[in-house]
XYZ file of C-alpha atoms in Angstrom:
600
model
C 136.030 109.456 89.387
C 138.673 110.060 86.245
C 139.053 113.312 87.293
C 140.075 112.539 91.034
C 142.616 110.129 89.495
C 143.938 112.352 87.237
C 144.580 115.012 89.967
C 145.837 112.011 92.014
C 148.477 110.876 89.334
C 149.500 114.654 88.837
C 152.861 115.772 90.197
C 152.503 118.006 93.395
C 153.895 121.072 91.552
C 150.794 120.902 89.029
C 148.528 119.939 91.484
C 149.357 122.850 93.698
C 149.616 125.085 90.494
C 145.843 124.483 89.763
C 144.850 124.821 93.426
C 146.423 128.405 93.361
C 145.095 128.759 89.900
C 141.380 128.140 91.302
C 141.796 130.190 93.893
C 142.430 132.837 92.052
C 139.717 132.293 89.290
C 137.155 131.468 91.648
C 135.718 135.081 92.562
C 135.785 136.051 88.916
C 134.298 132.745 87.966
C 131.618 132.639 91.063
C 130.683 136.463 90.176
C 130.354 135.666 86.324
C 128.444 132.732 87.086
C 126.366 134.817 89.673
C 125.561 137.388 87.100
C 124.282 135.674 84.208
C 122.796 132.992 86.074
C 120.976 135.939 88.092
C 120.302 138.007 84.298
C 118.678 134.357 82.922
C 116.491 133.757 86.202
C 115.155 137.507 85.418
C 114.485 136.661 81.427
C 112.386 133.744 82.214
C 110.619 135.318 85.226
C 109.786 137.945 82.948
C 108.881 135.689 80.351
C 106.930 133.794 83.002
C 105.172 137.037 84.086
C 104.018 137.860 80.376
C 102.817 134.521 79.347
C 100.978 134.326 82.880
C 99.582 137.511 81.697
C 98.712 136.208 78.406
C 97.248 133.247 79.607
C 94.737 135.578 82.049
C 94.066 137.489 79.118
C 93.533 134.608 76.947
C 90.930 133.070 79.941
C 88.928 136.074 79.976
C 87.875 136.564 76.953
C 86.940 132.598 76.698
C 84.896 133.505 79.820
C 82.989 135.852 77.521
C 82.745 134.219 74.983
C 81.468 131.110 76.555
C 79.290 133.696 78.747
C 77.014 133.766 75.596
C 75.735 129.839 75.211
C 75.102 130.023 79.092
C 73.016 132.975 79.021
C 70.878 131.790 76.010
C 70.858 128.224 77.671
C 69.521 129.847 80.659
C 66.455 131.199 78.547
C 65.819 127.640 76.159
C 65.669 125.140 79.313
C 63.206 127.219 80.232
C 61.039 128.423 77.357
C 57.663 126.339 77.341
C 57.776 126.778 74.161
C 60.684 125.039 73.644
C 59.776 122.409 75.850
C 56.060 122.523 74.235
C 57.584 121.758 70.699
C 60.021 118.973 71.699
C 57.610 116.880 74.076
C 54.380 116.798 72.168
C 53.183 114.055 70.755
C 52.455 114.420 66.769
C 50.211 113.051 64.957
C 51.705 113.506 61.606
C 54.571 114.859 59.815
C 52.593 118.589 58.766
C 52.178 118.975 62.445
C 55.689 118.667 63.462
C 56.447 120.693 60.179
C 53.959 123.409 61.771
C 55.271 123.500 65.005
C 58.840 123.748 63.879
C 58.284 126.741 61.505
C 56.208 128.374 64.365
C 59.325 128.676 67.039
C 62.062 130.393 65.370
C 63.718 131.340 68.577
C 66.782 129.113 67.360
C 67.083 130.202 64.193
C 67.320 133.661 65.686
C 70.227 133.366 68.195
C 72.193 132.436 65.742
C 71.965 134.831 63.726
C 71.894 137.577 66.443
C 74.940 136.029 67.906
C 77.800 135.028 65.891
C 79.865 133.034 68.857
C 77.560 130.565 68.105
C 78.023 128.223 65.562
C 74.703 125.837 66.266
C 71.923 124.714 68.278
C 70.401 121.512 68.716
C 67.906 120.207 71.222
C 68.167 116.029 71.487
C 64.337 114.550 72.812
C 62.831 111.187 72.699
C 59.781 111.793 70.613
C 58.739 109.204 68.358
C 56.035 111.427 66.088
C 59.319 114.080 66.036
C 61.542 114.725 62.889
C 65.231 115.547 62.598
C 65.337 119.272 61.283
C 69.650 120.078 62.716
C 67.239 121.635 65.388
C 65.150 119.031 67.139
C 67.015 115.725 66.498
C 65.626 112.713 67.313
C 68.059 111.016 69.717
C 68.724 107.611 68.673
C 70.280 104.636 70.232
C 73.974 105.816 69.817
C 73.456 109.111 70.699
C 71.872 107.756 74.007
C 74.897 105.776 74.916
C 77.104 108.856 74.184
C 78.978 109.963 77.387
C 78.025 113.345 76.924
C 75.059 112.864 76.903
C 74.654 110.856 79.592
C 76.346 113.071 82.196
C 73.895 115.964 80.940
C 71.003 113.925 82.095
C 73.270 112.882 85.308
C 73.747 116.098 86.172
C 70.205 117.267 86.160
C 70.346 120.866 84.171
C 73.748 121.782 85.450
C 75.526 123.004 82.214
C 79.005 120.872 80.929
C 81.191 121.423 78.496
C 83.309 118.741 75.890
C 84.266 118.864 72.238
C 81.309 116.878 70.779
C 80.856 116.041 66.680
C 78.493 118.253 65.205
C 75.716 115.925 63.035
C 75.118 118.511 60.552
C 79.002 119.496 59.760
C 80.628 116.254 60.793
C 83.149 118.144 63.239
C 83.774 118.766 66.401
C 82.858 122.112 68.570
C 83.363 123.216 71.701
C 79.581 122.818 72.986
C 77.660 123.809 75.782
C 75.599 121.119 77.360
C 72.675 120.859 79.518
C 69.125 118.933 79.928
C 66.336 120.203 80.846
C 62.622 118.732 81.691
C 59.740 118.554 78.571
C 55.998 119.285 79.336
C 55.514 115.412 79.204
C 56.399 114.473 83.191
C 58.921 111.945 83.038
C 60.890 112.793 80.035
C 64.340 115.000 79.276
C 65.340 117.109 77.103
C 69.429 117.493 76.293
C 69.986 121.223 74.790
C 73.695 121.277 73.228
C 74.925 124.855 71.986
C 78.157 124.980 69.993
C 80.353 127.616 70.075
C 82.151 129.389 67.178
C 85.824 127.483 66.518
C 86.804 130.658 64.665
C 85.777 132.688 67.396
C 88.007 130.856 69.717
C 91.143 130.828 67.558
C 90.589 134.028 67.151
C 91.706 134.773 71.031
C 94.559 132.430 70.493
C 96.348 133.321 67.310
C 97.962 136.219 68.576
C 99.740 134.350 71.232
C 103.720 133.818 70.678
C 103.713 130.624 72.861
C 101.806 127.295 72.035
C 98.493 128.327 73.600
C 95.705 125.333 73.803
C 92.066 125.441 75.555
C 91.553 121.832 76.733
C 88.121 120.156 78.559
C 87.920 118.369 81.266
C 88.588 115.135 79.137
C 92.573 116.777 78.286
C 91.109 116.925 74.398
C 91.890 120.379 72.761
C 89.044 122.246 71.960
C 91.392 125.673 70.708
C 94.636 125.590 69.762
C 96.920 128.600 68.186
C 98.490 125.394 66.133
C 96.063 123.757 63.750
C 97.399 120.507 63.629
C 96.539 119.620 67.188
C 93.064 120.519 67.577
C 90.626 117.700 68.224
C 93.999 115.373 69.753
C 94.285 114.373 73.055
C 96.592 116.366 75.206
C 98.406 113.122 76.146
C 99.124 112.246 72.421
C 101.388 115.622 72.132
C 102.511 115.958 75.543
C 103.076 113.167 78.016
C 104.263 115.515 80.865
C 102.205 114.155 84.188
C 101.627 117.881 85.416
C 100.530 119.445 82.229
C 98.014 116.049 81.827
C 97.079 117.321 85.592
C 94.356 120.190 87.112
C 96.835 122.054 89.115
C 96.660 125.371 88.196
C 99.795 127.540 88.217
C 103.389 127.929 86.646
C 105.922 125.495 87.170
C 108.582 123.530 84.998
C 108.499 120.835 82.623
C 110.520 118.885 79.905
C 109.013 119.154 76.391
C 109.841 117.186 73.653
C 113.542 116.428 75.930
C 113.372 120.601 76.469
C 113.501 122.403 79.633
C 110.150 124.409 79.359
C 107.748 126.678 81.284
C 103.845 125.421 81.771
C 101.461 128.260 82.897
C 97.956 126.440 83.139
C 94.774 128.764 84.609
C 91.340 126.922 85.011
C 88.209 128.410 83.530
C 85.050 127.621 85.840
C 81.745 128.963 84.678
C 79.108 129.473 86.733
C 76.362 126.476 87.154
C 78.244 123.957 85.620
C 79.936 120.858 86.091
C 83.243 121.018 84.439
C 85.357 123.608 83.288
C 87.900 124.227 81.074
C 91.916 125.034 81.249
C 93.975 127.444 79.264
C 97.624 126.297 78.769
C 100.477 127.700 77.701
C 104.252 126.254 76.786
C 107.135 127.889 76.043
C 110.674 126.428 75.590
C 113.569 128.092 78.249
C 115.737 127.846 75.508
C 113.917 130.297 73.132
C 113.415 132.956 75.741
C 116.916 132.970 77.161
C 118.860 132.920 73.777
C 120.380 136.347 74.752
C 121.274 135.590 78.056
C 123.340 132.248 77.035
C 125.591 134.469 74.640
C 126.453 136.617 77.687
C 127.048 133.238 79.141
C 129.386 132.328 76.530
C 131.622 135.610 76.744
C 132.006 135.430 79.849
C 133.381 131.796 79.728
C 135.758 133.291 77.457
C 137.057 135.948 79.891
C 137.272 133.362 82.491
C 139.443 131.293 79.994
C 141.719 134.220 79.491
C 141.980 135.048 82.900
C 142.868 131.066 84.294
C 145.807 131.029 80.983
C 147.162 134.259 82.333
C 147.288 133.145 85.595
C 148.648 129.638 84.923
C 152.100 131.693 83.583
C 152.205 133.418 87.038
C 151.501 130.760 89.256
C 153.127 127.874 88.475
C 156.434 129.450 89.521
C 155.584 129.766 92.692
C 154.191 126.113 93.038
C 157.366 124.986 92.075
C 158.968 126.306 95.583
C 156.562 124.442 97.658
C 156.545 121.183 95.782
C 160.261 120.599 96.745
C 159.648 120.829 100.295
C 156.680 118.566 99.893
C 158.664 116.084 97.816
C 160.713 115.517 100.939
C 158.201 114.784 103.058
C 156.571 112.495 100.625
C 160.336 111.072 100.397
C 159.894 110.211 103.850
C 156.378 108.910 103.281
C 157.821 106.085 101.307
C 160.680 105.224 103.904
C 157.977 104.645 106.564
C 155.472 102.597 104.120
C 158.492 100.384 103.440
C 158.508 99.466 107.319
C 161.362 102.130 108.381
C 159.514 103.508 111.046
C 162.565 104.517 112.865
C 162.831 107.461 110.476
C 162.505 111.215 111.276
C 161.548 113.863 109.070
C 163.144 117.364 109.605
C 162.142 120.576 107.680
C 162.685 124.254 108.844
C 160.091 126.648 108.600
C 157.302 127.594 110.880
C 154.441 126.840 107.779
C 151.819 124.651 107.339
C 154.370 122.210 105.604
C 156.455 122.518 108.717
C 153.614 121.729 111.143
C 153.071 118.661 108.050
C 156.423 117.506 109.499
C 155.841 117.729 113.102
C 152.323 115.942 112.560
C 153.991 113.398 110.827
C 156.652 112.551 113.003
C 154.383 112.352 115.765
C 151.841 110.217 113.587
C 154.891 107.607 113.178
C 155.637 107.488 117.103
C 151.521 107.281 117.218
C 151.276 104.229 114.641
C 154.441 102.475 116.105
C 152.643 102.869 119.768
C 149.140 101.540 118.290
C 151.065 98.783 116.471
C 152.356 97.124 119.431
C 149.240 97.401 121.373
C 147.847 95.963 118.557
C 149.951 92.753 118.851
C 149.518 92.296 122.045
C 145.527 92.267 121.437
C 145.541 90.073 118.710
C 147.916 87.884 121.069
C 145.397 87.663 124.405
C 142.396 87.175 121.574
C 144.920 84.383 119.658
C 145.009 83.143 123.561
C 141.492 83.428 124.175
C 140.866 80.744 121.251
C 143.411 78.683 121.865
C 141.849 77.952 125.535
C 138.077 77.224 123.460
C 140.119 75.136 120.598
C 141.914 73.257 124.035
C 138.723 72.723 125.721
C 136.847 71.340 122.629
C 139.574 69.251 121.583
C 139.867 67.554 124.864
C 135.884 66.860 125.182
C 136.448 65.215 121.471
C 139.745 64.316 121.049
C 137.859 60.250 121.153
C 135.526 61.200 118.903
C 137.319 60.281 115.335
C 134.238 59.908 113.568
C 131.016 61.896 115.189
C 128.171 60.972 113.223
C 129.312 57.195 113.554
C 129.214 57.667 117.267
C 125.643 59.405 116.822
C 124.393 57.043 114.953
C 125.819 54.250 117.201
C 124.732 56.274 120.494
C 121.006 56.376 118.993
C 120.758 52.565 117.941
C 121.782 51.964 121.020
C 118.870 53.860 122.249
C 116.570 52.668 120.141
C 117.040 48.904 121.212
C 116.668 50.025 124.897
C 113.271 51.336 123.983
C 112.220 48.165 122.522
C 113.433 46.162 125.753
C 111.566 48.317 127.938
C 114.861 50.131 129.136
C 113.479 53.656 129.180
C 116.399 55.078 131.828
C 118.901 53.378 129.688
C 117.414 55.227 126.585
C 117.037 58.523 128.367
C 120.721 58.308 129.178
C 121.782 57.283 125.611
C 119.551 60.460 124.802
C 121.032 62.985 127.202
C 124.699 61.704 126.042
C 124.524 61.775 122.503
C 122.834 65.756 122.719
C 125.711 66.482 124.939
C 128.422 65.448 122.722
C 126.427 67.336 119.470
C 126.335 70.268 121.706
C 130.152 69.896 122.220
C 130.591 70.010 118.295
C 128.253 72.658 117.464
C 130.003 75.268 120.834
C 132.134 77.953 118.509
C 134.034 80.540 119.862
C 131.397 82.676 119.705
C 129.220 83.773 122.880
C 126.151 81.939 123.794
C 123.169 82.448 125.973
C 123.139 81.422 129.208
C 120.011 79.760 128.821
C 121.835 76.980 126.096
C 124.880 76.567 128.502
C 122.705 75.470 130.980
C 121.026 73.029 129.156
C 124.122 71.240 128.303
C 124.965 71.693 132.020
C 121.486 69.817 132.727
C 122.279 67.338 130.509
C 125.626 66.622 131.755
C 123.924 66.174 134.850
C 120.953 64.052 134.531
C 124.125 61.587 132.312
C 125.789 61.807 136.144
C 122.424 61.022 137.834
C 122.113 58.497 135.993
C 125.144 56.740 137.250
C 125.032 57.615 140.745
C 121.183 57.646 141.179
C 120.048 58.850 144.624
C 123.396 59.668 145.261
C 123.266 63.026 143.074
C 120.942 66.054 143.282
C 121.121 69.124 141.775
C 119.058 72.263 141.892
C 119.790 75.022 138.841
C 118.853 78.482 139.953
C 118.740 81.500 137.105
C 116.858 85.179 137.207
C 114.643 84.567 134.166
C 115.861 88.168 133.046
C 119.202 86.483 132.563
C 118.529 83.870 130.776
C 119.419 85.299 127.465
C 122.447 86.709 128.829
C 125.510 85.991 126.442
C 128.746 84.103 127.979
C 131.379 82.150 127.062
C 130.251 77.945 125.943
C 131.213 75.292 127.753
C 132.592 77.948 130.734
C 129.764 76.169 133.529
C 130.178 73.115 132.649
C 133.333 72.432 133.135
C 132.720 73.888 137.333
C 129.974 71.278 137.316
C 132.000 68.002 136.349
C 134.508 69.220 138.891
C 132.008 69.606 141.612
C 130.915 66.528 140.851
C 134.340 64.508 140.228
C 136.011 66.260 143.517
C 132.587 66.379 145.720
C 130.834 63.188 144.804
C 133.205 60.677 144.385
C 134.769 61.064 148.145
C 131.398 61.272 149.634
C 129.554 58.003 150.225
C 126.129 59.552 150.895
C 126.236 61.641 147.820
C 125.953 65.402 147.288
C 123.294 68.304 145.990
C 124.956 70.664 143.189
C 123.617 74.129 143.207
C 124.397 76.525 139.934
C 122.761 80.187 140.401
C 123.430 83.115 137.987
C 121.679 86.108 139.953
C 122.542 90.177 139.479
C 124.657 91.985 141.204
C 126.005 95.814 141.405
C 127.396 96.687 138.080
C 127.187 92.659 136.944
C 126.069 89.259 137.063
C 127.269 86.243 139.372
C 127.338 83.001 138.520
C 128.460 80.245 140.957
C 128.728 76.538 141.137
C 128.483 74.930 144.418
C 128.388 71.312 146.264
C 127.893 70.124 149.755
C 130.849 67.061 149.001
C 133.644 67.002 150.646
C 135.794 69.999 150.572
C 139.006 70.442 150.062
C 141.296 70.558 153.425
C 143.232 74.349 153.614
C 146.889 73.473 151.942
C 144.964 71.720 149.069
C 142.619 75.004 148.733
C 146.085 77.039 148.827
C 147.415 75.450 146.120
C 144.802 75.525 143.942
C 144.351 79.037 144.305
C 148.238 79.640 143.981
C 148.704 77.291 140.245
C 145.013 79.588 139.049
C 147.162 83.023 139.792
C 150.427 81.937 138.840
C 148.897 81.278 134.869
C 150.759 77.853 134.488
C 149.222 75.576 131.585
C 147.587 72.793 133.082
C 149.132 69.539 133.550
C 146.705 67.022 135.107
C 145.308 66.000 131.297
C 141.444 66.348 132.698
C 139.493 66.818 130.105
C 138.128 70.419 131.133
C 140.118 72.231 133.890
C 139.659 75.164 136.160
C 142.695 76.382 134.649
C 141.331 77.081 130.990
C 137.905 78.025 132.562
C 139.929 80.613 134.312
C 142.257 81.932 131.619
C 139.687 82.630 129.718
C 137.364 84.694 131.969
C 140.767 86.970 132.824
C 140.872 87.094 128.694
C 137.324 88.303 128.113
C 136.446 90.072 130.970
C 139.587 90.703 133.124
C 140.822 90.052 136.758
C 138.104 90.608 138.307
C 135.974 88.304 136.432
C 138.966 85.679 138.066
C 137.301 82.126 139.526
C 136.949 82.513 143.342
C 137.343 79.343 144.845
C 135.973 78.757 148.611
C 135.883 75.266 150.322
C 135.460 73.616 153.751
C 136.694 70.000 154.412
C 132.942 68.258 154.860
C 131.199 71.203 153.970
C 131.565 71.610 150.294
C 133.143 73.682 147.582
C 131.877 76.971 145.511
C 133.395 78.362 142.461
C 132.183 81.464 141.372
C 133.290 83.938 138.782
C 131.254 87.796 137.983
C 130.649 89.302 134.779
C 130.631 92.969 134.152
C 127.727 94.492 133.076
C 129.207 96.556 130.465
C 130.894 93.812 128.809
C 127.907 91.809 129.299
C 125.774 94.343 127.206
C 127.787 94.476 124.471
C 128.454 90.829 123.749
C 125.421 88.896 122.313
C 125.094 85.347 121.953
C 125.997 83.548 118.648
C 122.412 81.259 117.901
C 124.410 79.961 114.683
């Protein structure tokens, strides 16, 4: 972001010195970049390619050497002598002295076979004795996890880094269990392998190189210090502390690094072991990041040399932009009268042209404008008019509310349930009136009031009134103007009713139509004669304010459906003297679709 300011606080001529200046440096910088990014992607892939190499190499000859405590497993778990020695039951300490010096099979592996380092065959045998070849496995060693897996896994052959009792360190060890001549008990045979034999394949490696079980503990390591740790403690990296085998990247110790990982799976058994090697990007690509840094210095060179060359000819353009951001200023200032004129054929000339026709544009779009925000400011004025004529009385609402509902209350307790269900129906009419913004609402809540209203005008005229309100249920969350029904209602009722002695039945139906909805208000009272029709008709055209003082008029309800929806959404007024009056007004159904009602 401080760098887009600066370049926005820059004068056009050094603004449009650098743009020619990157322009020109680009190639040279793109190729540079192109050439010793390309010479550092081919340094690490070969670096990649020999430590994957390494790390191959380094598996294989694990795989050999582990080959060895698997084949002479294969041949103890099952020598009957073997199991002969460890499962009999003694009687004294000479015979188990006997019996030990008497199988030297042991004794001879490892000294036939220096990738071992010791053998030791864990039994249950009370009469036994420990001799570093048969131990007797006690309580601890029994709750050992090794241990228990080897007698989980029912002579399938593991692998961990487990303390050798005799030199108090740990080994690499094969281990597997295997059944004793006594039916029912187990045998655990554990063969450790050489440590110097492993860091022997791992010392010549370049890169950190560690052998780790299936438990992330380092069992070889071509770094002293680490072996016996946890992988975890030295390297918190999620994918190196993962089995996914492959080459992928890493950060080390806050370094961008290489991790080649290969998984060693011996045959019969049921974990493994993985070779892993490290290497920092850093260290491999030292050579390629000086070629980096010469180049940045020909680059350098090249941008200063051009900078002396270039800014010349940025000075001829800036003057013809400084007059057209000369007359940039004029118009901001409100002078959009003003008209830019600059020869050439150019893009700055074409700047010009745009620019004079953007002004004639913005001065069009600002008067249209106006005359929006006029019909909307004309649009609330109606709603403000309506609302403050339904409670221009009511100075204080909630002490009318609270009046309205003891006066409700007391009917109740005289018995006067019609006088309380009135009370009701009036005081949730006026709270409707309050809470009606200028918001749409759905049909469904304008008709409620409009029920409301009416039951309040039943109550008056009793048998007299009827009504019957008639809605598709698809419609009934349909948003439309508040308080734009009932208004049609009260002067159904006001201009039907009250010149009709044997009362009237007011109909309101909202039902679909092509391309809309039509709502319409009707009564069988008693008309209006033709000249008295005319005249209505002519004052709702014309767009004169009305001057009756009613409360709600057809005039507002019809101003504001030409607002919202236009003239065709106009009230259409039809009436017969004795017959009855209808009022009906349509709403379009794309306007209808993309209003919704305000629930607030």
């Amino acid at each position: 972001m401080n760098v887009i300011r600066m370049m926005n606080d820059m004068k056009m001529k050094k603004k449009l010195a650098i743009t020619f200046i990157s322009a020109a440096v680009l190639p040279l910088l793109l190729s540079g970049l192109l050439l010793t990014g390309k010479l550092r992607s081919i340094v690490i892939q070969d670096a990649s390619a020999q430590v994957g190499a390494n790390v191959e190499r380094v598996r294989k000859r694990t795989e050999e050497l582990i080959q060895v405590p698997l084949d002479i497993s294969y041949r103890l778990t099952t020598d009957n002598a073997l199991k002969r020695v460890a499962g009999q039951k003694y009687e004294n300490n000479l015979e188990v002295i006997q019996a030990y010096r008497g199988y030297t099979d042991i004794r001879d592996y490892l000294q036939t076979y220096k990738e071992l380092s010791g053998i030791r065959v864990y039994t249950v045998n009370p009469g036994a004795l420990d001799n570093w070849e048969f131990i007797q496995a006690t309580d601890r060693i029994l709750a050992q996890d090794w241990y228990q897996e080897a007698i989980e896994q029912k002579g399938l052959a593991g692998w961990n880094l487990i303390q050798d009792e005799r030199l108090g360190v740990d080994e690499l060890s094969l281990i597997r269990s295997f059944p004793l001549d006594v039916p029912g008990r187990t045998g655990v045979l554990v063969i450790s392998v050489d440590e110097r034999q492993l860091h022997a394949i791992l010392e010549q490696e370049s890169f950190q190189t560690l052998i780790v079980d299936n438990r992330n503990r380092i069992v070889a390591s071509n770094e002293a210090d680490v072996f016996g740790k946890n992988l975890s403690d030295i390297h918190a990296n999620a994918n190196i502390l993962s089995r996914e085998e492959g080459s992928y990247d890493a950060s080390i110790n806050g370094k961008a690094s290489k991790v080649v990982i290969a998984h060693l799976e011996p045959e019969n058994s049921w974990n493994g072991l993985r070779v892993i090697s490290i290497f920092s990007v850093s260290e491999i690509t030292r050579d390629a990041n000086n070629v980096i840094r010469l180049g940045v210095v020909v680059i350098s060179a090249s941008l200063l040399f051009a900078v002396l060359l270039i800014y010349a000819s940025a000075s001829l353009l800036s003057r013809r932009l400084f007059r057209l951001s000369h007359h940039m200023s004029k118009v901001g200032t409100g002078a959009w009268e003003t008209y830019l004129h600059i020869d050439g054929k150019d893009e700055i000339g074409l700047l010009a042209r745009r620019f004079n026709a953007l002004v004639k544009s913005v001065t069009q779009l600002i008067e249209e404008v106006q005359e929006t925000n006029r019909q909307k400011s004309l649009v609330e004025q109606r709603q403000n008019e309506i609302k403050f004529k339904m409670l221009a009385s009511q100075i204080n609402p909630h002490f009318l509310f609270n009046a309205l509902e003891s006066i409700r209350m007391e009917s109740h307790i005289r018995k006067q349930d019609d006088i309380a269900q009135a009370v009701w129906l009036l005081s949730m009419l006026l709270r409707s009136s309050l809470e009606a913004g200028n918001g749409n609402i759905a049909l469904r809540k304008e008709l409620e009031w409009v029920r409301c209203y009416l039951e309040i005008q039943k109550f008056r005229y009793e048998e007299r009134l009827d009504y019957r309100l008639q809605v598709e249920p698809q419609l009934e969350e349909m948003p439309i103007p508040p308080l734009i029904i009932q208004p049609l209602v009260e002067n159904a009722i006001v201009h039907g009713l009250d010149n009709r002695a044997e009362g009237a039945v007011i109909e309101v139906e909202a039902k679909r139509v092509p391309n809309g909805v039509l709502i319409k208000v009707a009564d069988n009272g008693a008309g209006m004669p033709a000249d008295r029709l005319a005249r209505v008709r002519e004052e709702l055209a014309a767009a004169v304010e009305d001057q009756e003082g009613q409360r709600i008029g057809l005039r507002n309800v019809n101003d504001r459906l030409v607002l919202l929806y236009g003239a065709s959404s106009a009230l259409r007024i039809e009436s017969d003297p004795g017959s009855g009056t209808s009022i009906a007004f349509y709403i379009p159904e794309a306007i209808r679709d993309d209003q919704s009602p305000d629930r607030g």
